[in-house]
Short mmCIF file of C-alpha atoms in Angstrom, two decimals:
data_model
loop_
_atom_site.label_atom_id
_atom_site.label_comp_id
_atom_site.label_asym_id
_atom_site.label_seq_id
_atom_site.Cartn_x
_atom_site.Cartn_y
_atom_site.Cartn_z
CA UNK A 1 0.00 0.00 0.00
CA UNK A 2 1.16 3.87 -0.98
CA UNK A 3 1.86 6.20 2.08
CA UNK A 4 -0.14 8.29 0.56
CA UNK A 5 -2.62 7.54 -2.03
CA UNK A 6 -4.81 9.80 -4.17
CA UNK A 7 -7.32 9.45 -7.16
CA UNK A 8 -4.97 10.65 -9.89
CA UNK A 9 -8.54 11.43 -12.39
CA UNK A 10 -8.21 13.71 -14.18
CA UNK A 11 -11.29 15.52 -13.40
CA UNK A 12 -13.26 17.38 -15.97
CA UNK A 13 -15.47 19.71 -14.53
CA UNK A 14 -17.47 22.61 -16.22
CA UNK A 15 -16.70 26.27 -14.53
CA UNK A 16 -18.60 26.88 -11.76
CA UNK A 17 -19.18 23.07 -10.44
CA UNK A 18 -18.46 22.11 -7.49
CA UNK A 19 -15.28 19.23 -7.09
CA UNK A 20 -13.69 17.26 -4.35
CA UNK A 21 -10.46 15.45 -3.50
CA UNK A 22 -9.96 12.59 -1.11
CA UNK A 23 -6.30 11.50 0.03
CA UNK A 24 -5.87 8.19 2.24
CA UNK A 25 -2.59 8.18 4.10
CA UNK A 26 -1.06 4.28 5.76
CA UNK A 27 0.70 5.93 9.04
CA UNK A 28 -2.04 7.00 11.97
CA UNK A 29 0.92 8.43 13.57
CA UNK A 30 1.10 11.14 11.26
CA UNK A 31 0.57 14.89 12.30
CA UNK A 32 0.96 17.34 9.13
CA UNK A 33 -1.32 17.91 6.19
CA UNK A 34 -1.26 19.56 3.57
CA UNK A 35 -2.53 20.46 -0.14
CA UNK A 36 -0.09 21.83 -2.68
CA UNK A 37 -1.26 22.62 -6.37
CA UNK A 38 1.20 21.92 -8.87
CA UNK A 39 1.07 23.63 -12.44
CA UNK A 40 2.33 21.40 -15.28
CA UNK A 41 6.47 21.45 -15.28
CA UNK A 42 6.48 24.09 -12.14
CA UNK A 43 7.28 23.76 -8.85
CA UNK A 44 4.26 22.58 -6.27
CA UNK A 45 2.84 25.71 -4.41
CA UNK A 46 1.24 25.32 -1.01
CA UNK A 47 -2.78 25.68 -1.14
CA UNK A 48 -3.79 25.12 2.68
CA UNK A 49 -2.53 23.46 5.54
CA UNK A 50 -5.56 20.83 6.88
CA UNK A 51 -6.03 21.09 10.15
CA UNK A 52 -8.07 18.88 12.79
CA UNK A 53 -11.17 21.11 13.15
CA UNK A 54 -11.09 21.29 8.87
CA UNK A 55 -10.35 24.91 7.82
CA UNK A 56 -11.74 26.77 4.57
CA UNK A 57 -9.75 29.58 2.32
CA UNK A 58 -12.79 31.43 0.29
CA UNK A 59 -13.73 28.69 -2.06
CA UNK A 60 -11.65 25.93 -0.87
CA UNK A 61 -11.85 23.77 2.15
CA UNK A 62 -9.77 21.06 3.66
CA UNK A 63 -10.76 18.41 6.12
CA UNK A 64 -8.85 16.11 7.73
CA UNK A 65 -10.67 12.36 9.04
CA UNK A 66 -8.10 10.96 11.33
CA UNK A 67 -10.33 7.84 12.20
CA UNK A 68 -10.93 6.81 8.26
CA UNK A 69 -6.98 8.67 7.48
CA UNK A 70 -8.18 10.64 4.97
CA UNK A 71 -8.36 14.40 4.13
CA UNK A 72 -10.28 16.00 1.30
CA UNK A 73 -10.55 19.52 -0.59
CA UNK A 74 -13.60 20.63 -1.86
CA UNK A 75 -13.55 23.36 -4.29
CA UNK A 76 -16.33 25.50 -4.68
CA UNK A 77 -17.58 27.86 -7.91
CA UNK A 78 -14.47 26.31 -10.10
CA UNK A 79 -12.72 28.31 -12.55
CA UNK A 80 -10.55 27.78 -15.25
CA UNK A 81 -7.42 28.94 -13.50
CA UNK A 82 -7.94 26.12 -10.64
CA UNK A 83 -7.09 23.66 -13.36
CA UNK A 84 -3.66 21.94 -12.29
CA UNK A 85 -2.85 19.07 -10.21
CA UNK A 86 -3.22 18.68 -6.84
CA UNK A 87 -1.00 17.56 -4.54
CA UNK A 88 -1.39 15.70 -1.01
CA UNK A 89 1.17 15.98 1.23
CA UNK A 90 1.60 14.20 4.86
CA UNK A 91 4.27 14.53 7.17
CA UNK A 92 4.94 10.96 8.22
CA UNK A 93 7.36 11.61 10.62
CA UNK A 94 6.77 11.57 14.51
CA UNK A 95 9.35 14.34 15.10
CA UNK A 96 10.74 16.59 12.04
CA UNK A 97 9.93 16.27 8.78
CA UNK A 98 9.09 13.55 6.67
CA UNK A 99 6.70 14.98 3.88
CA UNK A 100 5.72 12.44 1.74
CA UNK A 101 3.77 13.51 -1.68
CA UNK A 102 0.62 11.90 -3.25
CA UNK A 103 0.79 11.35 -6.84
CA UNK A 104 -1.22 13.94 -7.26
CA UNK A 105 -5.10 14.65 -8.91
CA UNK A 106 -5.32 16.06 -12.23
CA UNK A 107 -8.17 19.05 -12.46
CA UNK A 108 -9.64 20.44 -15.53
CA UNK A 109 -12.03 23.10 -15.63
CA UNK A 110 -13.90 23.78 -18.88
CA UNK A 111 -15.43 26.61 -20.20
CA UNK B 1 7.99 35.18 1.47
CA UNK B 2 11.24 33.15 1.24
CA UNK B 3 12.72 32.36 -2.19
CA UNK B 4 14.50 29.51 -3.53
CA UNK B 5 16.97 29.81 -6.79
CA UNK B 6 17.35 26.90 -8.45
CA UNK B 7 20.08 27.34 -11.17
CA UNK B 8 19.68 25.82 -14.26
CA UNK B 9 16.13 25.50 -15.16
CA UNK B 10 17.01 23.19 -18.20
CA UNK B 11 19.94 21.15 -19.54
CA UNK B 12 20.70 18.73 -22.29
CA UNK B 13 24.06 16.90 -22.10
CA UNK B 14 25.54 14.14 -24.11
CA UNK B 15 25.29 10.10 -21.96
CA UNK B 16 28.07 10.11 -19.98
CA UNK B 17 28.55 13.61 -18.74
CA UNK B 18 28.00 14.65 -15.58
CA UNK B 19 25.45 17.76 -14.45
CA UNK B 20 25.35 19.73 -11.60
CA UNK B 21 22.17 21.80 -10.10
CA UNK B 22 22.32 24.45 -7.56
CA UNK B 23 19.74 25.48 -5.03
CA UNK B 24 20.23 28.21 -2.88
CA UNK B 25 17.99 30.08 -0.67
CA UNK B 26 18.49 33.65 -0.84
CA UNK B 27 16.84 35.36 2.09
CA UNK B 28 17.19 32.24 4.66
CA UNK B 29 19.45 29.72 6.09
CA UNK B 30 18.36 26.66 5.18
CA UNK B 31 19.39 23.86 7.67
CA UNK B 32 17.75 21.26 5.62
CA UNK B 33 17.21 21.08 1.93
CA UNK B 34 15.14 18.37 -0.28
CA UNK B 35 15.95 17.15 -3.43
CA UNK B 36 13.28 15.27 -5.75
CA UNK B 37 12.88 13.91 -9.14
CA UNK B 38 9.77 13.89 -11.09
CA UNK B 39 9.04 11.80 -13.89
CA UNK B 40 5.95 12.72 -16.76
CA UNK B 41 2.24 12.16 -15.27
CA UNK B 42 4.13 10.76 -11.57
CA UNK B 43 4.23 12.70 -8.58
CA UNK B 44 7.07 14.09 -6.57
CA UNK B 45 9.82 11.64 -5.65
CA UNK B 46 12.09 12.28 -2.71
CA UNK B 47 15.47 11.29 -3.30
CA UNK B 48 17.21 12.60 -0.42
CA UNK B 49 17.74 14.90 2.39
CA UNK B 50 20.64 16.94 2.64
CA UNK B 51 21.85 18.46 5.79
CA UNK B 52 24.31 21.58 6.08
CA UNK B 53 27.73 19.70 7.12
CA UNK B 54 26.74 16.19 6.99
CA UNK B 55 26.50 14.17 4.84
CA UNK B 56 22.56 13.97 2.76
CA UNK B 57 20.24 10.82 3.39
CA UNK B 58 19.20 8.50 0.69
CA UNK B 59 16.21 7.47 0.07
CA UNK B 60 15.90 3.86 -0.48
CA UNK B 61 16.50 2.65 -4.22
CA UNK B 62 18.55 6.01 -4.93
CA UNK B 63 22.16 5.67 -5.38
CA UNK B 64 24.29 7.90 -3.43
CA UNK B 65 27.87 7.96 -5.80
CA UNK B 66 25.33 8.36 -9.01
CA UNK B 67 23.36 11.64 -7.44
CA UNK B 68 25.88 13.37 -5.16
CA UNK B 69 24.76 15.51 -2.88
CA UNK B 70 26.63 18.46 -1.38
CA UNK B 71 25.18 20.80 1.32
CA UNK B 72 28.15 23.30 1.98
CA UNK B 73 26.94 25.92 3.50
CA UNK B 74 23.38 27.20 5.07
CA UNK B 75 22.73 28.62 1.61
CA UNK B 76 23.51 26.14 -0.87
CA UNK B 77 22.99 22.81 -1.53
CA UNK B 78 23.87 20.86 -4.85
CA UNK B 79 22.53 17.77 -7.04
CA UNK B 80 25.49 16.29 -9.30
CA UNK B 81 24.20 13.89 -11.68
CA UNK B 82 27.41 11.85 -12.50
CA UNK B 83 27.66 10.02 -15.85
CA UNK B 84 24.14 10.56 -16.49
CA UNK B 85 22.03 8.48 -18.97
CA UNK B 86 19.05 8.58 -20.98
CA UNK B 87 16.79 6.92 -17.72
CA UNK B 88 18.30 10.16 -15.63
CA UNK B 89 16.00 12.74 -18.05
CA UNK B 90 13.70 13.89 -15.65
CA UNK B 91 12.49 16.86 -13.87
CA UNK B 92 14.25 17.80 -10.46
CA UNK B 93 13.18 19.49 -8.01
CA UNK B 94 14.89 20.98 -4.39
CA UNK B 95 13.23 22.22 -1.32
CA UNK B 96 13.90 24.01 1.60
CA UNK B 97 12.74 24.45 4.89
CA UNK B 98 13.36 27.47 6.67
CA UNK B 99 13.65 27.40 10.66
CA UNK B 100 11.88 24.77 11.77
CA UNK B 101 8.33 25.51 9.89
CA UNK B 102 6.76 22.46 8.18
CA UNK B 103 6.25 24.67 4.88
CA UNK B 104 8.34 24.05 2.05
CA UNK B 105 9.59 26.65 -0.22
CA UNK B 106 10.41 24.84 -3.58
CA UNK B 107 13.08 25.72 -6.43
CA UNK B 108 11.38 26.07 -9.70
CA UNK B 109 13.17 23.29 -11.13
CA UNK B 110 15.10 21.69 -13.41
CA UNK B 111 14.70 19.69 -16.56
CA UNK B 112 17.25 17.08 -17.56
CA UNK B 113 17.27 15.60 -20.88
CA UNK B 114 20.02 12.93 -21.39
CA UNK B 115 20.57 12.38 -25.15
#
C-alpha cells in the first residue's frame, strides 16, 4: 500500500461546479497535512494546511478524518485557472519532517 | 515570502557527462534542503535529504555515488548527476525548509534531458 494515495482522475469539470479530493494516508501516527497545487512542469505551491477542526480559504476547504486517514478539498464555484494538479502531502514523521507527496489529482475546468 | 533559486532551469548533455544543479535560498538559512525527481504524469519523488555539514540521506533505491549531494553551506545545496544516462531525463526538483516551519519553499526546477 502507498503512504499516501490519491485518485490521480483527471477531473473534468465545467466552470462553476463544485469538485472534491480525497487522500488516504497508511501511518495513523502522522501529524501534518497539507494540499499543494502543482502547475504542469512548475514547482508545487502550497494551497492550505488541513487542520483537525477542517479549515476553509474562500472557495476551498480542507478536512482532515483521522479515524478513516483521509483528508479531502472541496472546491467551490471552479474556474478555469484552478485547473492543475493537486498535490497531497503528509508529514509521516513523529518528530521533524518527513513529507511524503501523493501522486497527485489532475483538475480540468472547462469553459 | 522566502525564495528559492534553483540554477539551471534546463539542460541537455551528451550520456556520460555529468550535471550539476544548484539550489540556494536567498533570504534564509536553510538547515535542511530536499531534493526530488519527477518523472511525466508521476508525482514528486524524494530522493534525499541533505543536511548543512553532513553528509545527505538517501532514500531507499537512490544511489548515493550516481546523485551526489553536497550541502556546503546554510545557503547552498547541490545535485550532481554523474555520468548521467538517458533513464536520468527527468524533472528535479529541491526544497527548503526554513527554521523549523513544516512549509516548504520549492526551487522552480530543473529539466534534464540525457541524449
Amino acid at each position: 500500500r502507498k503512504e499516501v494515495e490519491q485518485d490521480p482522475g483527471p477531473f473534468n469539470v465545467p466552470e462553476g461546479a463544485t469538485v472534491a479530493f480525497n487522500c488516504t494516508y497508511s501511518n495513523s501516527a502522522s501529524q501534518s497535512f497539507f494540499w499543494y497545487r502543482q502547475d504542469c512542469r512548475k514547482e508545487p505551491k502550497l494551497l492550505m494546511s488541513v487542520y483537525s477542526s477542517g479549515n476553509e480559504d474562500g472557495r476551498f476547504t480542507a478536512q482532515l478524518n483521522r479515524a478513516s486517514q483521509y483528508i479531502s478539498l472541496l472546491i467551490r464555484d471552479s474556474k478555469l485557472s484552478d485547473s492543475a494538479t493537486y498535490l497531497c502531502v503528509v508529514n509521516m514523521a513523529e518528530y521533524g519532517n518527513k513529507l511524503v507527496f501523493g501522486a497527485g489529482t489532475i483538475l480540468r475546468v472547462k469553459s | 515570502g522566502a525564495v528559492v533559486s534553483q540554477h539551471p532551469s534546463r539542460v541537455i548533455c551528451k550520456s556520460g557527462t555529468s550535471v550539476k544543479i544548484e539550489c540556494r535560498s536567498l533570504d534564509f538559512q536553510a538547515t535542511t534542503m530536499f531534493w526530488y525527481r519527477q518523472f511525466p504524469k508521476q508525482s514528486l519523488m524524494l530522493m534525499a535529504t541533505s543536511n548543512e555539514g553532513s553528509k545527505a540521506t538517501y532514500e531507499q533505491g537512490v544511489e548515493k555515488d550516481k546523485f551526489l549531494i553536497n550541502h556546503a553551506s546554510l545557503t547552498l545545496s547541490t545535485l550532481t548527476v554523474t555520468s548521467a544516462h538517458p533513464e536520468d531525463s527527468s524533472f528535479y526538483i529541491c526544497s527548503a525548509i526554513r527554521g523549523h516551519e513544516e512549509k516548504l519553499f520549492f526551487g522552480s526546477g530543473t529539466q534534464l534531458s540525457v541524449l
